[in-house]
Short mmCIF file of C-alpha atoms in Angstrom, two decimals:
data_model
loop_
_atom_site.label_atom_id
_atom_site.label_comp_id
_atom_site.label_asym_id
_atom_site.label_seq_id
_atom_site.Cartn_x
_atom_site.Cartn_y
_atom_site.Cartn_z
CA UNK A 1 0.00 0.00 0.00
CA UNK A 2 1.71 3.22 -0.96
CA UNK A 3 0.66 6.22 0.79
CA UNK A 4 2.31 9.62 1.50
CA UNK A 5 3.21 10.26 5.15
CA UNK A 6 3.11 14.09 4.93
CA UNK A 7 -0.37 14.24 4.02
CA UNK A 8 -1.44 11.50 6.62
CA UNK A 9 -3.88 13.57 8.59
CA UNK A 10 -6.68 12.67 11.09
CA UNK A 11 -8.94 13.78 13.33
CA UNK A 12 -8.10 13.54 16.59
CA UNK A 13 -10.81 12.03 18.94
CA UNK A 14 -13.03 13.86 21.09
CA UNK A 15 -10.87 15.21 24.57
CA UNK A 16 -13.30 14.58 28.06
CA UNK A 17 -14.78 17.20 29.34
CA UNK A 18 -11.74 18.85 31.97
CA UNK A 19 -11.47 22.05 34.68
CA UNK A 20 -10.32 24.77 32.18
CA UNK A 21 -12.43 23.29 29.47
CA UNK A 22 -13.08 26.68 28.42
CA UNK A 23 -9.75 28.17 28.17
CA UNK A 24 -6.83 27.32 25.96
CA UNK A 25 -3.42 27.85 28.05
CA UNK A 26 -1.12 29.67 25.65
CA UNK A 27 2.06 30.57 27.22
CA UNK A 28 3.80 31.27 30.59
CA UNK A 29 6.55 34.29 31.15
CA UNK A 30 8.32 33.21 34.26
CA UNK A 31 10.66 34.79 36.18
CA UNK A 32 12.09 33.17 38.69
CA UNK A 33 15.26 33.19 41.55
CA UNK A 34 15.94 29.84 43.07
CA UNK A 35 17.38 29.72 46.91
CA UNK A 36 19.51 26.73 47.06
CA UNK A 37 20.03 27.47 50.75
CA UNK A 38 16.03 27.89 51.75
CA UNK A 39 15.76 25.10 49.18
CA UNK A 40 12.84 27.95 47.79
CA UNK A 41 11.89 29.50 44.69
CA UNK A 42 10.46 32.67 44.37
CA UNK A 43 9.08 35.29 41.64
CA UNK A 44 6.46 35.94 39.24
CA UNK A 45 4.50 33.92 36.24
CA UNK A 46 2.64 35.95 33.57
CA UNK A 47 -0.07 33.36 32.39
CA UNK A 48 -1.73 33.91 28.77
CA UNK A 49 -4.56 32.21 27.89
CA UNK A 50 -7.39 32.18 25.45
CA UNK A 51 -11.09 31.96 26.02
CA UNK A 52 -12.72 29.23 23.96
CA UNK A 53 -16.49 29.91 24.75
CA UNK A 54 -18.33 32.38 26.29
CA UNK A 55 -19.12 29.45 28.80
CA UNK A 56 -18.78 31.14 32.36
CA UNK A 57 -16.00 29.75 34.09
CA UNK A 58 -13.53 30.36 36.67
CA UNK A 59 -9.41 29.68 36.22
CA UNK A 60 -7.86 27.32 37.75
CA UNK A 61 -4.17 26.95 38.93
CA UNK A 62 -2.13 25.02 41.14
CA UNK A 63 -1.45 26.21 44.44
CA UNK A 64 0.29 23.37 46.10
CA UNK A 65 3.20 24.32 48.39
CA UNK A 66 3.16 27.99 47.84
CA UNK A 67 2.67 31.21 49.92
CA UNK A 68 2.24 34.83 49.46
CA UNK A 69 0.66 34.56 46.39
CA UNK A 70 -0.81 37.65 44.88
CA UNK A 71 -2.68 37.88 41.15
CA UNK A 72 -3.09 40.79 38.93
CA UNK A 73 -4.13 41.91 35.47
CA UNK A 74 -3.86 44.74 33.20
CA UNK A 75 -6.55 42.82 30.33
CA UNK A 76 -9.34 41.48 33.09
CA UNK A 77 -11.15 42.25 36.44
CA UNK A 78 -10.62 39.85 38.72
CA UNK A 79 -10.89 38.04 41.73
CA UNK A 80 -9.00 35.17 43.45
CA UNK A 81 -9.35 32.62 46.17
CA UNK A 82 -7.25 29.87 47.45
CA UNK A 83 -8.85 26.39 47.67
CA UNK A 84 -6.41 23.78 49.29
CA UNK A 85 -3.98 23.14 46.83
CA UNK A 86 -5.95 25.58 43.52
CA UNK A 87 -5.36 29.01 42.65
CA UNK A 88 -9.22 29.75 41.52
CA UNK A 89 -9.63 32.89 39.17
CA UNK A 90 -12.91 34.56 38.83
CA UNK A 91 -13.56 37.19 36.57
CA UNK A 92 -16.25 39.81 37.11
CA UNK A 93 -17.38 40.45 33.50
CA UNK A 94 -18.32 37.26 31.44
CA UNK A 95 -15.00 36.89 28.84
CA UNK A 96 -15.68 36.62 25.31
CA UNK A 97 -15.18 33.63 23.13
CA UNK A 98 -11.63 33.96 21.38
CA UNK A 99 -10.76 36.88 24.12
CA UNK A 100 -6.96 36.70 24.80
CA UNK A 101 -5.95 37.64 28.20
CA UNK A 102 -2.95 37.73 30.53
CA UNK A 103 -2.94 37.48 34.32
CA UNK A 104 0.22 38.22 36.73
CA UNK A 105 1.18 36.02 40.34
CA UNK A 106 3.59 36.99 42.36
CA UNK A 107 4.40 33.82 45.11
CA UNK A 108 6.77 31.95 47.05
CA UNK A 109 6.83 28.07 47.21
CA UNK A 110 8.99 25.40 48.97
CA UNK A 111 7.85 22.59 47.17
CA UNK A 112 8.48 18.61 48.96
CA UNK A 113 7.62 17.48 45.83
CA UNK A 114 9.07 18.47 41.87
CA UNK A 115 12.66 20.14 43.26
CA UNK A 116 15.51 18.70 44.25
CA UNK A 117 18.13 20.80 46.45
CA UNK A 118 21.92 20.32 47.46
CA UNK A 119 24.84 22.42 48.46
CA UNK A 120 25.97 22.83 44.90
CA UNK A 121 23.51 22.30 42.20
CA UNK A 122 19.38 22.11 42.45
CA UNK A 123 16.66 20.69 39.58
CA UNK A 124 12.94 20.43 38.61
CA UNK A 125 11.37 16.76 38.86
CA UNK A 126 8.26 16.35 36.85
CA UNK A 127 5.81 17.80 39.20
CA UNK A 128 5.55 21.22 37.74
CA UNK A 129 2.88 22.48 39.51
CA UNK A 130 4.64 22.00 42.59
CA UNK A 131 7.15 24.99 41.76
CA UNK A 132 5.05 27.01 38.92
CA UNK A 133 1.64 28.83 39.39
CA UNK A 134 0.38 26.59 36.44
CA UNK A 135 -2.52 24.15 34.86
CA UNK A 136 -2.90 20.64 35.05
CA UNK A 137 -4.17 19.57 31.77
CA UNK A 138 -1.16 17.92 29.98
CA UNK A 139 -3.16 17.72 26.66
CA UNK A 140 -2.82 21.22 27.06
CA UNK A 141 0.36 22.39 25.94
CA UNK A 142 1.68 25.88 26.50
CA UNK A 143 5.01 27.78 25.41
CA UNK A 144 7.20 28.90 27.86
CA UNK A 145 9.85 31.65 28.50
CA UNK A 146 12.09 30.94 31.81
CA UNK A 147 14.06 34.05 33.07
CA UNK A 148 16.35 32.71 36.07
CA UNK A 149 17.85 35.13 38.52
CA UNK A 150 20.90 33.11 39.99
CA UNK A 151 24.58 33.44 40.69
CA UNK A 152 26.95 33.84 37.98
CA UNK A 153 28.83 31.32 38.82
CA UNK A 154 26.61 28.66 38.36
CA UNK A 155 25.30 27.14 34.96
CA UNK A 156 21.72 26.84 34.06
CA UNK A 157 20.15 24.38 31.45
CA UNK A 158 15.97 24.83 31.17
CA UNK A 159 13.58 24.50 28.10
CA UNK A 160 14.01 25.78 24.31
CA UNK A 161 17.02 27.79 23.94
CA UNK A 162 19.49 30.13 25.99
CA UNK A 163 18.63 33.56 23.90
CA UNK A 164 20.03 36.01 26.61
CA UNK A 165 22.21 36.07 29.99
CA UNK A 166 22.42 39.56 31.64
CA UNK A 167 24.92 40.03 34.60
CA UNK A 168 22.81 41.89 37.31
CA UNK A 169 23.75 43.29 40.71
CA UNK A 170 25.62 41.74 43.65
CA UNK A 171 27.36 38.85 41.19
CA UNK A 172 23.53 37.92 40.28
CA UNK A 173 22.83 36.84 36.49
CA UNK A 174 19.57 36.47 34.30
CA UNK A 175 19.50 34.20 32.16
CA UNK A 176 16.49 33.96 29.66
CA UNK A 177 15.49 30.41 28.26
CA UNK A 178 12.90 30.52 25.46
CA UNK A 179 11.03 27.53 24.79
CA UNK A 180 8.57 28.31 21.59
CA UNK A 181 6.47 25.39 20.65
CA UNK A 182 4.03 24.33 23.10
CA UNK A 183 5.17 21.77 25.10
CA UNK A 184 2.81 19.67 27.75
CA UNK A 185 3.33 20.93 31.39
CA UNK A 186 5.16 18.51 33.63
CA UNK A 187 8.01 18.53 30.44
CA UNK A 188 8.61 22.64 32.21
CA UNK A 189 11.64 22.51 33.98
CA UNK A 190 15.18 23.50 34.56
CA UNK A 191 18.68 22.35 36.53
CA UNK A 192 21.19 25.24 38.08
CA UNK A 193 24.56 24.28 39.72
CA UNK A 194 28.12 24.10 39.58
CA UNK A 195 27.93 22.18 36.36
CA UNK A 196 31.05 21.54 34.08
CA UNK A 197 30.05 21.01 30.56
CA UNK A 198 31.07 19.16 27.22
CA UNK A 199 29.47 18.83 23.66
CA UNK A 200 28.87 16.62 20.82
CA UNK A 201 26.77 17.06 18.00
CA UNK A 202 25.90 14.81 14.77
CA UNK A 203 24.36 16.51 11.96
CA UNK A 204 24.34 20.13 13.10
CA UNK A 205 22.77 19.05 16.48
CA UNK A 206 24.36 19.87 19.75
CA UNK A 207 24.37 17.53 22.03
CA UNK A 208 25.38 18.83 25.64
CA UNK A 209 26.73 16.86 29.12
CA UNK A 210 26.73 18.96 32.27
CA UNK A 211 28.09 16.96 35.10
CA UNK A 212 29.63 17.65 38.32
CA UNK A 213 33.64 18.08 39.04
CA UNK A 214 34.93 14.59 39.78
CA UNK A 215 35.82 14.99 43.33
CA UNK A 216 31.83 15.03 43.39
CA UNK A 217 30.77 12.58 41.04
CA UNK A 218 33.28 10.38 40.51
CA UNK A 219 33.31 11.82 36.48
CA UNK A 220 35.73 13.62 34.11
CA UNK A 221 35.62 14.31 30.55
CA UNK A 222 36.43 10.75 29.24
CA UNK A 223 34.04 9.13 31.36
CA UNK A 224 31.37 11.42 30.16
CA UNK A 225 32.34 10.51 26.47
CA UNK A 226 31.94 6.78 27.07
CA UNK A 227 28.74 6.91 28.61
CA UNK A 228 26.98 8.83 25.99
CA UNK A 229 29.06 8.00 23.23
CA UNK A 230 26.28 5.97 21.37
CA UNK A 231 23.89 9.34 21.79
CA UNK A 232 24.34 10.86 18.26
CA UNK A 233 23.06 6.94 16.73
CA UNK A 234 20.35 7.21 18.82
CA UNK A 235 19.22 10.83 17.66
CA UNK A 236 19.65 9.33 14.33
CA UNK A 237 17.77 5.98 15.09
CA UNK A 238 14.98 8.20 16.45
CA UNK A 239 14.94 10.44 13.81
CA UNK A 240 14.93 8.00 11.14
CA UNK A 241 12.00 5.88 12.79
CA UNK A 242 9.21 8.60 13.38
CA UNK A 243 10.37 10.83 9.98
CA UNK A 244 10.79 13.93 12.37
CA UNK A 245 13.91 15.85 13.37
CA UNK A 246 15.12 15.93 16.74
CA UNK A 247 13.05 19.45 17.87
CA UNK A 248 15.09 22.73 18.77
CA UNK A 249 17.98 21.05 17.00
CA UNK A 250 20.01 20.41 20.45
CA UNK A 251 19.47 18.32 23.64
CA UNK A 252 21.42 18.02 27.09
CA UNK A 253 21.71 15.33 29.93
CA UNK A 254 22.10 17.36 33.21
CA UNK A 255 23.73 14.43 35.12
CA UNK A 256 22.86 14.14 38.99
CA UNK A 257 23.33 12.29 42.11
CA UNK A 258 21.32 8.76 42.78
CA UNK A 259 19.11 7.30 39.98
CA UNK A 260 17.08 10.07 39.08
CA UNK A 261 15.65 9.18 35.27
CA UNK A 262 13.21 11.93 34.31
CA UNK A 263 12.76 14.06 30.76
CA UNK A 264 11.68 17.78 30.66
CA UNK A 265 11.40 19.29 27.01
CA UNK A 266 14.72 19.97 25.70
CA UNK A 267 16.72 17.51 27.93
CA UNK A 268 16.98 15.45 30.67
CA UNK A 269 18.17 15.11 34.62
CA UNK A 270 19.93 10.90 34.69
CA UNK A 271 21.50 9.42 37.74
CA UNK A 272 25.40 9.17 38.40
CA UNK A 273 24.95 5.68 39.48
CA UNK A 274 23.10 4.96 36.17
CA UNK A 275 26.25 6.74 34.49
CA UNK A 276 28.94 4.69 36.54
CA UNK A 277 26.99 1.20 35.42
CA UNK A 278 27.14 1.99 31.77
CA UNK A 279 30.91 2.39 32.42
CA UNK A 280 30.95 -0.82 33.87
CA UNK A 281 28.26 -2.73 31.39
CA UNK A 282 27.63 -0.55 27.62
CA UNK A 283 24.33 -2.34 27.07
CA UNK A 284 23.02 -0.72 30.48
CA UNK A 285 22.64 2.27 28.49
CA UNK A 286 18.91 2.07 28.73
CA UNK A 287 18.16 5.28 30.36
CA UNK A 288 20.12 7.07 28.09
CA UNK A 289 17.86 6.18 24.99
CA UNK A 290 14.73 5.99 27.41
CA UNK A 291 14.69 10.01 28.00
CA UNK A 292 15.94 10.92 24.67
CA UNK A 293 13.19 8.78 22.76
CA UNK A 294 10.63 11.16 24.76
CA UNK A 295 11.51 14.02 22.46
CA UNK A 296 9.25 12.49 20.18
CA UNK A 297 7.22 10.35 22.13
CA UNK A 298 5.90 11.87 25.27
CA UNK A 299 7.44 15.21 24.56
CA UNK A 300 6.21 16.15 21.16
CA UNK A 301 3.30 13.48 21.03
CA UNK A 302 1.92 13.14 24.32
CA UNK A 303 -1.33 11.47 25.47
CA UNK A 304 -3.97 13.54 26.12
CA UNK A 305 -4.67 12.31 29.50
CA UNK A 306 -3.53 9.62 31.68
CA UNK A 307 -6.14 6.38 30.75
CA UNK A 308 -3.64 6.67 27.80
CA UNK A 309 -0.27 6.97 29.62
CA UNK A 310 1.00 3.78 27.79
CA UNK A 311 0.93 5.86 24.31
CA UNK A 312 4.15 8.09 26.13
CA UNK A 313 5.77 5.21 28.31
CA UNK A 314 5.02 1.79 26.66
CA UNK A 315 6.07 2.98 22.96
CA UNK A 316 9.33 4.98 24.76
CA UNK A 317 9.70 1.49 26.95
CA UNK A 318 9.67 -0.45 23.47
CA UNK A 319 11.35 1.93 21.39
CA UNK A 320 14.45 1.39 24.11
CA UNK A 321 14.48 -2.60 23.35
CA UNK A 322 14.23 -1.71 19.30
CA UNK A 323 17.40 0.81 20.02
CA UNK A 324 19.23 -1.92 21.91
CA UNK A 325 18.38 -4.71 19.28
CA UNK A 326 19.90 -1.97 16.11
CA UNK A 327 22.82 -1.70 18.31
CA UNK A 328 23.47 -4.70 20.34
CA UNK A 329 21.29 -7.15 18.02
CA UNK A 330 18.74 -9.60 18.21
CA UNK A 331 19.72 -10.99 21.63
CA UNK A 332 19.32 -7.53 23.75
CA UNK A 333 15.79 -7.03 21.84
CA UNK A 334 14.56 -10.70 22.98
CA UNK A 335 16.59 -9.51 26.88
CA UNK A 336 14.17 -6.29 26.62
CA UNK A 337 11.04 -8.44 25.70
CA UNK A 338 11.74 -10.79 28.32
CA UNK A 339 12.24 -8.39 31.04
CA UNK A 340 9.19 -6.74 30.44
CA UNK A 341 6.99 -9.67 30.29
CA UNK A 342 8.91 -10.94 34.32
CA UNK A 343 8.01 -7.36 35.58
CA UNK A 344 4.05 -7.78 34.06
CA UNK A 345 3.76 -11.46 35.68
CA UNK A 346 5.25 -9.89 38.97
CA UNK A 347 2.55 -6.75 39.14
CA UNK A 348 -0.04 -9.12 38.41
CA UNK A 349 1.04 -12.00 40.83
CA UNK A 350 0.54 -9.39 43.55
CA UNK A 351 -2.78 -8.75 42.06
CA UNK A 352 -1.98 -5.76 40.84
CA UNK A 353 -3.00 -5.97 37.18
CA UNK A 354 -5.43 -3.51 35.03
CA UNK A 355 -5.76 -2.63 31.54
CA UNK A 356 -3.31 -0.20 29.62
CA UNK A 357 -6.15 2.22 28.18
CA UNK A 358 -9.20 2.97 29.87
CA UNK A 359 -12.27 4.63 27.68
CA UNK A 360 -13.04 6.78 31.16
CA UNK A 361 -10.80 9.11 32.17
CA UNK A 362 -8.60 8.35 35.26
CA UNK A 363 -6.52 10.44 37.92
CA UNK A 364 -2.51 10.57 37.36
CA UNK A 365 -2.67 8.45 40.91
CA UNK A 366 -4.48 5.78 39.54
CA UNK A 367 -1.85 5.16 36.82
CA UNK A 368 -0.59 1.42 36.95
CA UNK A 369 3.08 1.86 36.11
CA UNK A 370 4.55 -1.62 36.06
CA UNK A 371 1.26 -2.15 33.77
CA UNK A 372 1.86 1.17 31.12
CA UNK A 373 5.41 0.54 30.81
CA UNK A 374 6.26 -3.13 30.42
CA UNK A 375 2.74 -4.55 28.59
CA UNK A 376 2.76 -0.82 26.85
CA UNK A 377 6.10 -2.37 25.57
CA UNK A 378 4.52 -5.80 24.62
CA UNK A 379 1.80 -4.65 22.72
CA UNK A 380 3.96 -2.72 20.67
CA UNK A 381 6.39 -5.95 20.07
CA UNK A 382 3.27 -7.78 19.84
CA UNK A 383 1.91 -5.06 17.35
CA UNK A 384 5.31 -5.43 15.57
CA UNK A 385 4.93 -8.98 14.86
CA UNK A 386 1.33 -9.17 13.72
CA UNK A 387 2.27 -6.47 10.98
CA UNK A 388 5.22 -7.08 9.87
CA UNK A 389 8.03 -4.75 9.91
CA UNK A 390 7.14 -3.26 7.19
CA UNK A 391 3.56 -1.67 7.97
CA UNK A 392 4.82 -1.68 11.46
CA UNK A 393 7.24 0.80 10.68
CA UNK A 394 5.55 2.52 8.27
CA UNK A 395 2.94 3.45 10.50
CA UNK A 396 5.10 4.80 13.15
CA UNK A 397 6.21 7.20 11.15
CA UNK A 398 2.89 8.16 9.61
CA UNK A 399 1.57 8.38 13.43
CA UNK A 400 4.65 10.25 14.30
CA UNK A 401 3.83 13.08 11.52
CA UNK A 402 0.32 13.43 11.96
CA UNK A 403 0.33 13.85 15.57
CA UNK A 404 3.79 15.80 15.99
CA UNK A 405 3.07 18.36 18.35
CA UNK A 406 -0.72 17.12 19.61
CA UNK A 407 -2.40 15.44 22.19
CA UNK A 408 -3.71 11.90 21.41
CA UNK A 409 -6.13 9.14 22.57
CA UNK A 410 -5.78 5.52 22.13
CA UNK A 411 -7.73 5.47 19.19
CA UNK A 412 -5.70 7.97 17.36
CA UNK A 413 -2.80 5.16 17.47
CA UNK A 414 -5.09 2.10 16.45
CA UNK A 415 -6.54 4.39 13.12
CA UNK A 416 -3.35 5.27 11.78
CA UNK A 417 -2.11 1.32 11.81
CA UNK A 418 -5.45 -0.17 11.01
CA UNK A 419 -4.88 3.02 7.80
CA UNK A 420 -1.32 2.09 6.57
CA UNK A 421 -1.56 -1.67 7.47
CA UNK A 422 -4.65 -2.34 5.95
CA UNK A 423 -5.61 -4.85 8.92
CA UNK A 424 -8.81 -4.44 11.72
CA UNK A 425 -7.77 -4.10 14.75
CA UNK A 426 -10.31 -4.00 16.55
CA UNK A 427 -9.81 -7.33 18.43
CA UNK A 428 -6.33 -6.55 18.92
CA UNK A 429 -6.76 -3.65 20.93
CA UNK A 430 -9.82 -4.99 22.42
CA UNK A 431 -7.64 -7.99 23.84
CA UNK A 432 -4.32 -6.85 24.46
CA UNK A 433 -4.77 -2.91 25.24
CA UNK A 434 -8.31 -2.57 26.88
CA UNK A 435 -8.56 -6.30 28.27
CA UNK A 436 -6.04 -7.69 31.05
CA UNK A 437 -5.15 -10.37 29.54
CA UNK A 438 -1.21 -11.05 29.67
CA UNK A 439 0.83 -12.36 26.36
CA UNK A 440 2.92 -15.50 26.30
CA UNK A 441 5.55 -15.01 24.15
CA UNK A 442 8.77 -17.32 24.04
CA UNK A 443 11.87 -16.42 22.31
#
C-alpha cells in the first residue's frame, strides 16, 4: 500500500470534558530566583490564555506548596481565592469567546515534591505544579519563556534555547530560556549548579553533558564521552524511525546524584549511578535512549490524559528494546522483551493488574506503572509482529507526523495502523490494550 506520510492527517478524537475546558493555556513568562540554601523559589509567572467559549467559568491553577501569592491583570477584572492546593480565578465580566488575556502572580513556594536541592547544584522533577503557578491539563500544551535570577557562577540548562544572559547586581545573572512550541506541562523545567560542561553534536545538532567536578561525582571528561558515546546513533535511530527531526535542533543530559531518570522538554536530569553502570556494562545504556526517545514520544506526542499513559511510556519502553536490538542485536531485543513480560507477571502476581487504556478518564494516581510501561512495551512488540516490519514501521512514522506536536487518545494510534496496514484491529486492541489479559511469548 503506498501512501504519503506528509499528508497522513486525522482527526483527533473527542478530549473529556476537563477544569479549564473553556480556556486554551497559551504561554507562561516566568521569572524566577531559586534559593539553594532555603531550598525555595520565588518570583512571578505571567499566564496567557485564550477563552474558547463564552461558557462562564472560573481559572484554575495550582497552588500546592506555595505562599504569598498575589494575582493581577492589566486585560481582566478579577478576583481570586485559594482552595487547598488551587489558585481559583474569577472574573467579574463574562470573557468573550476567542478573548486573549494575561494574568500576573507573584508567590513563594517550597515545594516537597518536583525540586531537588543540594549544596551545589538544584533541579525540577516532573511535578511542575509544585514549583510554577500553572494548569494541570497535559493535553494542554503551553510555550514557555524561563528568566532565572541566579549566581553567575553557576550554569543553568531549562527548556528551548538560551537567547540572553544579563549580569545583574551583587554577582547575580539572568539568564532567559525561550522555549517556543508548546510543550505539555510537567516537560517545564530547569537544573542550576556548579555544572562543568562538554558537547557533541551529529548533523548540526548539539548535544550537551553537564556533570559535576569529579571529586563530586566520581566523572571527568572521558568518562562522560563513554557513557553517551552511542547518543548521536540514537538521535539518528529516532529520527529516522518517526520521519521527524530531533526538535530545537540540540538536547542536554544534566547528570545528577542517585538514579534520578526523568525528561523535561529539551533535555533530561539521569542518575550518576546509572552513568557509573554503563561504564561498567555498555548495554546498560537504557536510560540514556529511554529520555531521549521522549523528544518524540511523550514530549512532542503526548497522550492527552492519563487512561492513555502507555501511548508516552510503553512505545518509549519499546522503542528502548528496538534501540538496543539496532545496536546490540537480536539478543538484547529478545533480553528487553523478556524483562518486560517478568516485571508484568510480577505486578499481576501481587494482584496488581489492570488494563493499559481505559475509555473513562482516570486520575494521574491511579496510573498502573509496572502495567503502562512493560505490557505498553509488549503490545507494541506484539503489534510489531502481527504487521510485519514493514507496515509496522511505516505506520510509526505516519503516526509520528500526523500527531507531531498534539495530544492523542488511544484510538488515534489504532486508526493510523489499522490506515497504513490495511488490517482491523479492533480485536487486537480490544484484547491486548483494553482487556487484562497477559501475552505468552517465548523467544
Amino acid at each position: 500500500m503506498s501512501f504519503n506520510l506528509r499528508a497522513f492527517q486525522l482527526e483527533a478524537a473527542k478530549l473529556p470534558e476537563r477544569v479549564n475546558s473553556s480556556f486554551d493555556i497559551l504561554h507562561y513568562d516566568a521569572r524566577l530566583t531559586p534559593d539553594l540554601t532555603e531550598q525555595s523559589v520565588s518570583g512571578r509567572v505571567i499566564v496567557t490564555a485564550k477563552k474558547l467559549t463564552a461558557k462562564k467559568q472560573s481559572l484554575v491553577l495550582s497552588a500546592k506548596y506555595k505562599k504569598a501569592i498575589k494575582v493581577s491583570s492589566d486585560d481582566v477584572k478579577l478576583s481570586y481565592q485559594i482552595l487547598k492546593d488551587e489558585l481559583v480565578i474569577n472574573f467579574y465580566s463574562p470573557l468573550t469567546a476567542g478573548q486573549i488575556f494575561s494574568v500576573a502572580i507573584d508567590y513563594y513556594a517550597a515545594p516537597k515534591r518536583g525540586m531537588r536541592f543540594y549544596p551545589d547544584h538544584m533541579f525540577t522533577v516532573y511535578h511542575t505544579g509544585n514549583w510554577l503557578v500553572s494548569h494541570a491539563n497535559i493535553a494542554d500544551k503551553a510555550s514557555f519563556d524561563l528568566t532565572l535570577v541566579h549566581d553567575k557562577a553557576l550554569k543553568t540548562i531549562a527548556n528551548g534555547r538560551l537567547v540572553s544572559q544579563k549580569p545583574a547586581t551583587a554577582g547575580k545573572m539572568h539568564s532567559h530560556w525561550q522555549q517556543q512550541t508548546p510543550i505539555p506541562l510537567y516537560t517545564f523545567g530547569f537544573a542550576l549548579g556548579e555544572f562543568l560542561q562538554q558537547s557533541t553534536a551529529y548533523n548540526n545538532q548539539a548535544v550537551n553533558f553537564f556533570y559535576r567536578p569529579g571529586q563530586l561525582s566520581g566523572l571527568n571528561r572521558q568518562k562522560i564521552k563513554d557513557v553517551f558515546a552511542d547518543v548521536p546513533d540514537m538521535v539518528r535511530f529516532f529520527e529516522e524511525k518517526s520521519a521527524t527531526a530531533l526538535p530545537n535542533k540540540q538536547y542536554s543530559y544534566v547528570v545528577v546524584p542517585g538514579t534520578v531518570a526523568q525528561e523535561a522538554a529539551g533535555f533530561s536530569m539521569v542518575g550518576e549511578k546509572f552513568a557509573h553502570t554503563v561504564l561498567e556494562e555498555p548495554g546498560e545504556n537504557w536510560f540514556i535512549a529511554h529520555e531521549l526517545a521522549h523528544e518524540w514520544w511523550g514530549n512532542s506526542i503526548t497522550c492527552a490524559g492519563f487512561s492513555h499513559f502507555w501511548l508516552n511510556e510503553g512505545l518509549v519502553q519499546f522503542m528502548v528494546a528496538a534501540y538496543q536490538q539496532h545496536l546490540f542485536g537480536e539478543q538484547a531485543y529478545h533480553r528487553e522483551v523478556k524483562l518486560a513480560l517478568a516485571r508484568v507477571k510480577k505486578t499481576v502476581a501481587k494482584g496488581r493488574n489492570s488494563p493499559l487504556a481505559f475509555d473513562t478518564e482516570i486520575a494521574e494516581q491511579d496510573i498502573n506503572h509496572s502495567i503502562v510501561y512493560n505490557k505498553g512495551a509488549l503490545v507494541f512488540y506484539l503489534l510489531r509482529e502481527k504487521l510485519g516490519e514493514k507496515h509496522f514501521w511505516q505506520a510509526l512514522k505516519a503516526y509520528s507526523l500526523a500527531f507531531a506536536g498534539k495530544s492523542v487518545v488511544t484510538d488515534d494510534l489504532k486508526r493510523v495502523f489499522e490506515q497504513v496496514s490495511g488490517s482491523n484491529l479492533s480485536p487486537f486492541f480490544q484484547r491486548w490494550v483494553y482487556g487484562e489479559e497477559i501475552p505468552v511469548i517465548k523467544l
